[in-house]
Amino acid sequence: MSTYIFSSESVGEGHPDKVADTISDAILDACLAYDPKSRVACETFVKSNVVVVGGEITIPKLQNAKKGTTKPIDEVINVGKIIRDAVRGIGYTNDDDVFHADQIFINNYLTIQSPDIAQGVDAKEAEGKKHGEQGAGDQGIMFGYACNETPELMPAPIMYAHRLGRELTRIRKAGKLAKWLRPDAKSQVSVEYVDGKPTRIVNVVISTQHAADVSHAEIEKFCIEQVIKKVLPKNMLTKDTEYLINPTGKFVVGGPQGDSGLTGRKIIVDTYGGMGRHGGGAFSGKDPSKVDRSAAYMGRWVAKNVVAAGLAAKCEVQFAYAIGHPLPVSVHIDTFGTGAVSDAKILAAVQSVFSFKPADIVKQLNLLRPIYSKSTNYGHFGKDDADLTWERTDKAEALKKAIR
């Protein structure tokens, strides 16, 4: 019998890094809403009462091809309003917030995308380019993962951690219970596995920002009784499960006041909690021409369909691209010995059912829409939302038929 403990963490919307992600994706969605062909690479930095945004944005509708001119982005995208609305939506509106939606200082350093990058990505011929198809927006490796541990076909530790964070946010925004809750929060769940299957929750950690006038005892009781025991599987909690609530004893100063935040620093929270590998590229603030994001979504779609088809209990997909090139330079499948057939047969079926070209990924998953703010918090995977098309299992039957 093999036994081990695996832990995964999640963070709340008010965590400084997630504040940055939320702003970046809000700007991306605004650009796609105005022009679905927008190219966006938006980075955000937050600290104290300051927000800095930078990166490259090209909105074709603003370009005048005949005159060779481009209108300023701010003529159609009110970056300042988008940022303040995003911060307000998170909940930084309390009178004692240093980082407050209506009081933050904004520095905007967004510029137009380099034409040297654009010519490698655009679906047209260019000097030195060997094809006329849309190429990958960068080189890199991407992973997708799925397993049958939860209904969402996600690893149990990360899904449980996300549930805790979502419930804390739901209660905070409802404004009825625990009015002392504040936006910054983190959760962590450790699960014991026996022979590869999750059997019990060993410990749960919650650190939540709070108002100064609430006792630790009240916070602890609330988190255990109203959050943990309400959203985690009862059969996974035992008399031996350990609860660690605000272990430092106090968490009044939080968010960007207490720590800096930067887009893309929570990539393991965004994916599989460390259970599945991550290629290294972040997601938020990037339009679908950036394969860091779109191909990672593609990988999740492929892996989830493999598991949903019953071809494996676990599946990890890896593929890699070269900038400007439309075909992946490699595709690999690993089912960790759980496959109903060989990994080679699954790979052949996958390659016959799915197309990994960047333009085809965008088309198959319908990615040129302002949907990305829905993906930002509590994981980009494992959500039940029709707009997040990479969570569909619509290719399971096709994969079964493609097995030879």
CSV table of C-alpha atoms in Angstrom, one decimal:
chain,number,residue,atom,x,y,z
A,1,MET,CA,0.0,0.0,0.0
A,2,SER,CA,1.3,3.4,-1.0
A,3,THR,CA,0.4,6.4,1.1
A,4,TYR,CA,1.3,10.1,0.7
A,5,ILE,CA,0.0,13.5,1.4
A,6,PHE,CA,-0.4,16.2,-1.3
A,7,SER,CA,-1.2,19.8,-0.7
A,8,SER,CA,-2.5,22.6,-2.9
A,9,GLU,CA,-3.3,26.3,-2.2
A,10,SER,CA,-5.7,28.9,-3.6
A,11,VAL,CA,-5.9,32.6,-3.1
A,12,GLY,CA,-8.8,35.0,-3.0
A,13,GLU,CA,-9.7,37.8,-5.4
A,14,GLY,CA,-8.2,40.4,-3.0
A,15,HIS,CA,-4.8,38.8,-2.9
A,16,PRO,CA,-2.4,41.3,-4.5
A,17,ASP,CA,-1.3,39.0,-7.3
A,18,LYS,CA,-5.0,38.3,-8.1
A,19,VAL,CA,-5.8,42.0,-8.0
A,20,ALA,CA,-3.2,42.4,-10.7
A,21,ASP,CA,-4.6,39.4,-12.7
A,22,THR,CA,-8.1,40.8,-12.4
A,23,ILE,CA,-7.1,44.2,-13.8
A,24,SER,CA,-5.2,42.7,-16.7
A,25,ASP,CA,-8.0,40.4,-17.7
A,26,ALA,CA,-10.6,43.3,-17.4
A,27,ILE,CA,-8.5,45.3,-19.8
A,28,LEU,CA,-8.2,42.3,-22.1
A,29,ASP,CA,-12.0,41.8,-22.1
A,30,ALA,CA,-12.6,45.5,-22.8
A,31,CYS,CA,-10.4,45.3,-25.9
A,32,LEU,CA,-12.0,42.1,-27.2
A,33,ALA,CA,-15.4,43.5,-26.6
A,34,TYR,CA,-14.5,46.5,-28.9
A,35,ASP,CA,-12.6,44.5,-31.4
A,36,PRO,CA,-12.3,40.6,-31.3
A,37,LYS,CA,-9.1,40.9,-33.3
A,38,SER,CA,-7.3,42.9,-30.5
A,39,ARG,CA,-3.8,41.8,-29.6
A,40,VAL,CA,-3.2,42.3,-25.9
A,41,ALA,CA,-0.3,41.7,-23.5
A,42,CYS,CA,-1.2,43.6,-20.4
A,43,GLU,CA,0.8,43.4,-17.2
A,44,THR,CA,-0.3,45.0,-13.9
A,45,PHE,CA,1.7,45.9,-10.7
A,46,VAL,CA,-0.1,47.0,-7.5
A,47,LYS,CA,1.4,48.3,-4.2
A,48,SER,CA,0.0,50.5,-1.5
A,49,ASN,CA,-2.4,52.9,-3.3
A,50,VAL,CA,-0.7,52.6,-6.8
A,51,VAL,CA,-1.6,50.6,-9.9
A,52,VAL,CA,0.8,50.4,-12.8
A,53,VAL,CA,-0.3,48.9,-16.1
A,54,GLY,CA,2.1,48.3,-19.0
A,55,GLY,CA,2.4,46.1,-22.0
A,56,GLU,CA,1.4,46.1,-25.6
A,57,ILE,CA,-2.1,46.5,-27.1
A,58,THR,CA,-3.0,46.7,-30.8
A,59,ILE,CA,-6.7,47.2,-31.7
A,60,PRO,CA,-7.1,46.9,-35.5
A,61,LYS,CA,-10.3,48.9,-35.6
A,62,LEU,CA,-8.2,52.0,-34.5
A,63,GLN,CA,-5.8,51.7,-37.4
A,64,ASN,CA,-6.2,53.7,-40.6
A,65,ALA,CA,-4.4,51.6,-43.2
A,66,LYS,CA,-4.7,54.2,-45.9
A,67,LYS,CA,-3.1,57.0,-43.8
A,68,GLY,CA,-0.8,54.7,-41.8
A,69,THR,CA,-2.1,56.1,-38.5
A,70,THR,CA,-3.4,54.7,-35.3
A,71,LYS,CA,-5.8,56.4,-32.8
A,72,PRO,CA,-4.9,56.3,-29.1
A,73,ILE,CA,-6.2,53.3,-27.2
A,74,ASP,CA,-7.8,55.6,-24.6
A,75,GLU,CA,-10.2,56.9,-27.3
A,76,VAL,CA,-12.2,53.7,-27.0
A,77,ILE,CA,-10.8,51.9,-23.9
A,78,ASN,CA,-11.1,53.9,-20.7
A,79,VAL,CA,-8.3,52.2,-18.9
A,80,GLY,CA,-8.7,54.2,-15.7
A,81,LYS,CA,-12.4,53.4,-15.4
A,82,ILE,CA,-11.8,49.7,-16.1
A,83,ILE,CA,-9.1,49.5,-13.3
A,84,ARG,CA,-11.3,51.3,-10.8
A,85,ASP,CA,-14.3,49.1,-11.6
A,86,ALA,CA,-12.2,46.0,-11.3
A,87,VAL,CA,-10.9,47.0,-7.9
A,88,ARG,CA,-14.4,48.0,-6.8
A,89,GLY,CA,-15.7,44.6,-7.9
A,90,ILE,CA,-13.1,42.8,-5.8
A,91,GLY,CA,-14.3,44.8,-2.7
A,92,TYR,CA,-11.6,47.3,-1.9
A,93,THR,CA,-14.1,50.0,-1.0
A,94,ASN,CA,-13.9,50.1,2.8
A,95,ASP,CA,-13.2,53.5,4.5
A,96,ASP,CA,-10.0,52.2,6.0
A,97,ASP,CA,-8.6,50.7,2.8
A,98,VAL,CA,-5.3,52.3,1.7
A,99,PHE,CA,-5.9,50.5,-1.6
A,100,HIS,CA,-9.3,51.9,-2.4
A,101,ALA,CA,-11.1,51.9,-5.8
A,102,ASP,CA,-11.7,55.6,-5.8
A,103,GLN,CA,-8.4,56.7,-4.3
A,104,ILE,CA,-5.7,54.7,-6.2
A,105,PHE,CA,-3.2,56.4,-8.4
A,106,ILE,CA,-2.9,54.9,-11.9
A,107,ASN,CA,0.2,54.9,-14.1
A,108,ASN,CA,-0.6,53.7,-17.7
A,109,TYR,CA,2.3,52.5,-19.8
A,110,LEU,CA,0.4,50.5,-22.5
A,111,THR,CA,1.8,50.9,-26.0
A,112,ILE,CA,1.2,49.3,-29.4
A,113,GLN,CA,2.5,45.8,-30.2
A,114,SER,CA,5.8,45.6,-32.1
A,115,PRO,CA,5.2,45.0,-35.8
A,116,ASP,CA,8.2,42.5,-35.7
A,117,ILE,CA,6.1,40.3,-33.4
A,118,ALA,CA,2.9,40.9,-35.3
A,119,GLN,CA,4.3,39.8,-38.6
A,120,GLY,CA,5.3,36.4,-37.2
A,121,VAL,CA,1.9,35.8,-35.7
A,122,ASP,CA,-0.4,37.3,-38.4
A,123,ALA,CA,-1.9,35.0,-41.0
A,124,LYS,CA,0.0,36.4,-44.0
A,125,GLU,CA,3.3,36.0,-45.8
A,126,ALA,CA,6.3,38.0,-44.5
A,127,GLU,CA,10.0,38.0,-45.3
A,128,GLY,CA,11.6,35.0,-43.8
A,129,LYS,CA,8.3,33.4,-42.9
A,130,LYS,CA,7.7,30.0,-44.5
A,131,HIS,CA,3.9,30.0,-44.6
A,132,GLY,CA,0.8,32.2,-44.7
A,133,GLU,CA,-1.0,30.8,-41.6
A,134,GLN,CA,-1.3,32.4,-38.2
A,135,GLY,CA,1.7,31.3,-36.1
A,136,ALA,CA,2.2,30.9,-32.4
A,137,GLY,CA,2.7,34.2,-30.5
A,138,ASP,CA,5.8,32.9,-28.8
A,139,GLN,CA,7.8,29.7,-28.3
A,140,GLY,CA,7.1,27.7,-25.3
A,141,ILE,CA,5.8,24.5,-23.7
A,142,MET,CA,2.2,24.0,-22.5
A,143,PHE,CA,0.5,21.3,-20.4
A,144,GLY,CA,-3.0,20.2,-19.9
A,145,TYR,CA,-4.2,17.8,-17.2
A,146,ALA,CA,-7.3,16.0,-16.0
A,147,CYS,CA,-8.1,13.2,-13.5
A,148,ASN,CA,-11.2,11.5,-12.2
A,149,GLU,CA,-10.8,12.5,-8.5
A,150,THR,CA,-13.6,15.1,-8.6
A,151,PRO,CA,-16.7,15.7,-10.7
A,152,GLU,CA,-14.9,18.5,-12.3
A,153,LEU,CA,-12.2,16.0,-13.4
A,154,MET,CA,-9.6,18.0,-11.4
A,155,PRO,CA,-7.2,17.1,-8.6
A,156,ALA,CA,-9.0,17.0,-5.2
A,157,PRO,CA,-6.6,19.3,-3.3
A,158,ILE,CA,-6.8,22.3,-5.6
A,159,MET,CA,-10.6,22.0,-6.1
A,160,TYR,CA,-11.1,21.9,-2.3
A,161,ALA,CA,-8.9,24.9,-1.8
A,162,HIS,CA,-10.8,26.8,-4.5
A,163,ARG,CA,-14.2,25.9,-2.9
A,164,LEU,CA,-13.0,27.5,0.4
A,165,GLY,CA,-11.9,30.7,-1.4
A,166,ARG,CA,-15.1,31.0,-3.4
A,167,GLU,CA,-17.3,30.5,-0.3
A,168,LEU,CA,-15.4,33.2,1.7
A,169,THR,CA,-15.9,35.6,-1.2
A,170,ARG,CA,-19.6,34.7,-1.6
A,171,ILE,CA,-20.2,35.3,2.1
A,172,ARG,CA,-18.2,38.6,2.1
A,173,LYS,CA,-20.0,40.0,-0.9
A,174,ALA,CA,-23.4,39.0,0.4
A,175,GLY,CA,-22.7,41.3,3.4
A,176,LYS,CA,-25.0,39.5,5.9
A,177,LEU,CA,-22.7,37.2,7.8
A,178,ALA,CA,-19.2,38.0,9.0
A,179,LYS,CA,-19.1,41.7,8.0
A,180,TRP,CA,-15.6,41.8,9.3
A,181,LEU,CA,-14.3,39.8,6.3
A,182,ARG,CA,-12.0,41.7,3.9
A,183,PRO,CA,-10.9,40.8,0.4
A,184,ASP,CA,-7.4,39.3,0.9
A,185,ALA,CA,-7.4,35.6,1.7
A,186,LYS,CA,-5.6,32.3,1.1
A,187,SER,CA,-6.6,28.7,1.5
A,188,GLN,CA,-4.7,25.4,1.5
A,189,VAL,CA,-5.8,21.8,1.7
A,190,SER,CA,-3.7,18.7,2.3
A,191,VAL,CA,-5.2,15.4,1.2
A,192,GLU,CA,-4.0,11.9,2.0
A,193,TYR,CA,-3.7,9.5,-0.9
A,194,VAL,CA,-3.8,5.7,-0.6
A,195,ASP,CA,-2.7,3.8,-3.7
A,196,GLY,CA,-3.2,6.9,-5.7
A,197,LYS,CA,-6.7,7.7,-4.6
A,198,PRO,CA,-7.7,10.6,-2.2
A,199,THR,CA,-9.0,9.2,1.0
A,200,ARG,CA,-9.1,12.0,3.7
A,201,ILE,CA,-8.3,15.6,4.3
A,202,VAL,CA,-5.4,15.8,6.7
A,203,ASN,CA,-5.4,19.5,7.4
A,204,VAL,CA,-7.0,22.8,6.2
A,205,VAL,CA,-5.4,26.2,6.3
A,206,ILE,CA,-7.3,29.5,5.9
A,207,SER,CA,-5.8,32.9,6.3
A,208,THR,CA,-8.4,35.7,5.8
A,209,GLN,CA,-8.0,39.4,6.1
A,210,HIS,CA,-10.4,40.9,8.6
A,211,ALA,CA,-11.5,44.1,10.4
A,212,ALA,CA,-9.5,45.1,13.5
A,213,ASP,CA,-12.5,44.7,15.9
A,214,VAL,CA,-13.1,40.9,15.5
A,215,SER,CA,-11.6,38.3,17.8
A,216,HIS,CA,-9.5,35.4,16.6
A,217,ALA,CA,-11.9,32.9,18.3
A,218,GLU,CA,-14.8,34.3,16.2
A,219,ILE,CA,-12.8,34.1,13.0
A,220,GLU,CA,-11.8,30.5,13.8
A,221,LYS,CA,-15.3,29.3,14.6
A,222,PHE,CA,-16.7,31.0,11.6
A,223,CYS,CA,-14.2,29.5,9.1
A,224,ILE,CA,-14.5,26.0,10.5
A,225,GLU,CA,-18.3,25.9,10.9
A,226,GLN,CA,-19.6,28.2,8.2
A,227,VAL,CA,-17.0,27.6,5.5
A,228,ILE,CA,-14.9,24.4,5.8
A,229,LYS,CA,-17.7,22.1,7.0
A,230,LYS,CA,-20.2,23.6,4.5
A,231,VAL,CA,-18.2,23.2,1.3
A,232,LEU,CA,-15.7,20.3,1.8
A,233,PRO,CA,-16.9,16.7,1.4
A,234,LYS,CA,-18.1,15.4,4.8
A,235,ASN,CA,-16.7,12.0,4.2
A,236,MET,CA,-13.2,13.5,3.7
A,237,LEU,CA,-13.2,15.3,7.0
A,238,THR,CA,-12.4,13.2,10.0
A,239,LYS,CA,-11.9,13.6,13.8
A,240,ASP,CA,-8.2,13.9,13.1
A,241,THR,CA,-8.5,16.7,10.5
A,242,GLU,CA,-6.5,19.7,11.7
A,243,TYR,CA,-7.8,23.2,11.2
A,244,LEU,CA,-5.3,26.1,11.0
A,245,ILE,CA,-7.2,29.4,10.9
A,246,ASN,CA,-5.2,32.7,10.6
A,247,PRO,CA,-2.1,30.9,12.1
A,248,THR,CA,-0.3,34.2,12.7
A,249,GLY,CA,-3.2,35.3,14.9
A,250,LYS,CA,-3.9,38.6,13.1
A,251,PHE,CA,-4.5,39.6,9.5
A,252,VAL,CA,-5.7,43.2,9.4
A,253,VAL,CA,-3.3,44.7,6.9
A,254,GLY,CA,-3.6,42.9,3.6
A,255,GLY,CA,-4.0,43.3,-0.1
A,256,PRO,CA,-1.7,45.7,-1.9
A,257,GLN,CA,-1.2,47.7,1.3
A,258,GLY,CA,0.5,44.8,2.9
A,259,ASP,CA,2.3,43.2,-0.1
A,260,SER,CA,2.9,43.9,-3.8
A,261,GLY,CA,1.1,42.2,-6.5
A,262,LEU,CA,2.0,41.3,-10.1
A,263,THR,CA,0.2,39.7,-13.0
A,264,GLY,CA,1.1,36.0,-13.6
A,265,ARG,CA,2.6,35.1,-10.2
A,266,LYS,CA,-0.1,32.5,-9.3
A,267,ILE,CA,0.3,30.1,-12.2
A,268,ILE,CA,0.0,27.0,-10.0
A,269,VAL,CA,-3.2,28.3,-8.4
A,270,ASP,CA,-4.4,29.0,-11.9
A,271,THR,CA,-3.8,25.5,-13.1
A,272,TYR,CA,-3.7,22.2,-11.1
A,273,GLY,CA,-2.3,23.1,-7.7
A,274,GLY,CA,1.0,21.4,-8.6
A,275,MET,CA,-0.6,18.0,-9.4
A,276,GLY,CA,-0.2,18.6,-13.2
A,277,ARG,CA,2.8,20.3,-14.6
A,278,HIS,CA,2.8,23.9,-15.8
A,279,GLY,CA,4.8,25.1,-18.8
A,280,GLY,CA,5.8,28.4,-17.2
A,281,GLY,CA,3.8,30.9,-19.1
A,282,ALA,CA,1.1,32.9,-17.3
A,283,PHE,CA,-2.4,33.4,-18.5
A,284,SER,CA,-4.0,36.7,-17.4
A,285,GLY,CA,-3.8,39.8,-19.7
A,286,LYS,CA,-3.0,37.8,-22.8
A,287,ASP,CA,-5.2,37.5,-25.9
A,288,PRO,CA,-5.6,34.0,-27.5
A,289,SER,CA,-2.8,34.5,-30.0
A,290,LYS,CA,-0.5,33.9,-27.0
A,291,VAL,CA,-0.2,30.2,-26.8
A,292,ASP,CA,0.8,30.4,-23.2
A,293,ARG,CA,-2.9,30.9,-22.6
A,294,SER,CA,-4.8,29.4,-25.5
A,295,ALA,CA,-2.7,26.3,-25.8
A,296,ALA,CA,-2.9,25.6,-22.1
A,297,TYR,CA,-6.7,25.8,-22.4
A,298,MET,CA,-6.5,23.5,-25.4
A,299,GLY,CA,-4.4,21.0,-23.3
A,300,ARG,CA,-7.0,21.0,-20.6
A,301,TRP,CA,-9.8,20.4,-23.2
A,302,VAL,CA,-7.9,17.5,-24.6
A,303,ALA,CA,-7.0,15.9,-21.3
A,304,LYS,CA,-10.5,16.3,-19.9
A,305,ASN,CA,-12.0,14.6,-22.9
A,306,VAL,CA,-9.5,11.7,-22.6
A,307,VAL,CA,-10.6,11.1,-19.0
A,308,ALA,CA,-14.3,11.7,-19.7
A,309,ALA,CA,-14.1,9.1,-22.5
A,310,GLY,CA,-12.8,6.6,-19.9
A,311,LEU,CA,-9.6,6.2,-21.8
A,312,ALA,CA,-7.6,6.9,-18.6
A,313,ALA,CA,-8.0,7.9,-15.0
A,314,LYS,CA,-5.3,10.6,-15.4
A,315,CYS,CA,-4.1,12.3,-18.4
A,316,GLU,CA,-1.4,14.9,-19.0
A,317,VAL,CA,-0.9,16.5,-22.4
A,318,GLN,CA,2.3,18.4,-23.4
A,319,PHE,CA,3.0,20.3,-26.6
A,320,ALA,CA,5.4,23.0,-27.7
A,321,TYR,CA,5.6,25.8,-30.3
A,322,ALA,CA,8.0,28.0,-32.1
A,323,ILE,CA,7.1,31.7,-32.5
A,324,GLY,CA,5.4,32.4,-35.8
A,325,HIS,CA,5.0,28.7,-36.6
A,326,PRO,CA,1.5,27.2,-36.9
A,327,LEU,CA,2.2,23.6,-36.0
A,328,PRO,CA,3.4,22.4,-32.6
A,329,VAL,CA,6.9,21.1,-32.7
A,330,SER,CA,5.9,18.2,-30.4
A,331,VAL,CA,2.8,16.6,-28.8
A,332,HIS,CA,3.0,14.1,-25.9
A,333,ILE,CA,0.5,12.1,-23.9
A,334,ASP,CA,1.1,10.6,-20.4
A,335,THR,CA,-1.6,8.6,-18.6
A,336,PHE,CA,0.7,7.6,-15.7
A,337,GLY,CA,-0.1,3.9,-16.2
A,338,THR,CA,-3.9,4.4,-15.9
A,339,GLY,CA,-4.8,4.2,-19.6
A,340,ALA,CA,-7.4,1.7,-20.8
A,341,VAL,CA,-5.2,1.5,-24.0
A,342,SER,CA,-1.6,2.5,-24.7
A,343,ASP,CA,-0.6,6.1,-24.6
A,344,ALA,CA,0.5,5.8,-28.2
A,345,LYS,CA,-3.0,4.9,-29.3
A,346,ILE,CA,-4.5,7.7,-27.2
A,347,LEU,CA,-2.1,10.2,-28.8
A,348,ALA,CA,-3.0,9.0,-32.3
A,349,ALA,CA,-6.7,9.4,-31.5
A,350,VAL,CA,-6.1,12.9,-30.0
A,351,GLN,CA,-4.2,14.0,-33.1
A,352,SER,CA,-7.0,12.8,-35.4
A,353,VAL,CA,-9.8,14.6,-33.4
A,354,PHE,CA,-8.1,17.8,-32.4
A,355,SER,CA,-6.1,20.4,-34.3
A,356,PHE,CA,-3.3,22.1,-32.4
A,357,LYS,CA,-2.7,25.0,-34.8
A,358,PRO,CA,-3.1,28.4,-33.0
A,359,ALA,CA,-5.8,29.6,-35.4
A,360,ASP,CA,-7.7,26.3,-35.0
A,361,ILE,CA,-7.4,26.4,-31.2
A,362,VAL,CA,-9.0,29.8,-31.2
A,363,LYS,CA,-11.8,28.6,-33.6
A,364,GLN,CA,-12.5,25.3,-31.8
A,365,LEU,CA,-12.7,27.0,-28.4
A,366,ASN,CA,-14.3,30.2,-29.7
A,367,LEU,CA,-11.7,32.3,-27.8
A,368,LEU,CA,-12.1,35.7,-29.5
A,369,ARG,CA,-14.7,36.8,-26.9
A,370,PRO,CA,-14.6,38.9,-23.7
A,371,ILE,CA,-14.8,35.9,-21.4
A,372,TYR,CA,-11.5,36.0,-19.6
A,373,SER,CA,-12.6,37.8,-16.4
A,374,LYS,CA,-14.6,34.6,-15.7
A,375,SER,CA,-11.4,32.6,-15.7
A,376,THR,CA,-9.2,34.8,-13.5
A,377,ASN,CA,-10.1,33.8,-10.0
A,378,TYR,CA,-10.3,30.3,-8.3
A,379,GLY,CA,-8.6,28.5,-11.1
A,380,HIS,CA,-8.9,28.7,-14.9
A,381,PHE,CA,-10.0,25.0,-14.9
A,382,GLY,CA,-12.8,23.1,-13.3
A,383,LYS,CA,-15.5,25.7,-13.6
A,384,ASP,CA,-19.1,25.0,-14.7
A,385,ASP,CA,-19.6,27.9,-17.2
A,386,ALA,CA,-20.6,27.5,-20.8
A,387,ASP,CA,-18.4,30.4,-21.8
A,388,LEU,CA,-15.3,28.5,-20.7
A,389,THR,CA,-15.3,26.2,-23.6
A,390,TRP,CA,-12.2,24.2,-22.6
A,391,GLU,CA,-14.3,22.6,-19.9
A,392,ARG,CA,-16.5,20.8,-22.4
A,393,THR,CA,-16.4,17.1,-22.8
A,394,ASP,CA,-17.9,17.1,-26.3
A,395,LYS,CA,-15.1,15.1,-27.9
A,396,ALA,CA,-15.2,12.1,-25.7
A,397,GLU,CA,-17.3,10.0,-28.1
A,398,ALA,CA,-15.1,11.0,-31.0
A,399,LEU,CA,-12.0,9.9,-29.1
A,400,LYS,CA,-13.5,6.5,-28.3
A,401,LYS,CA,-14.3,6.0,-32.0
A,402,ALA,CA,-10.8,7.1,-33.0
A,403,ILE,CA,-9.1,4.4,-31.0
A,404,ARG,CA,-7.5,1.8,-33.2
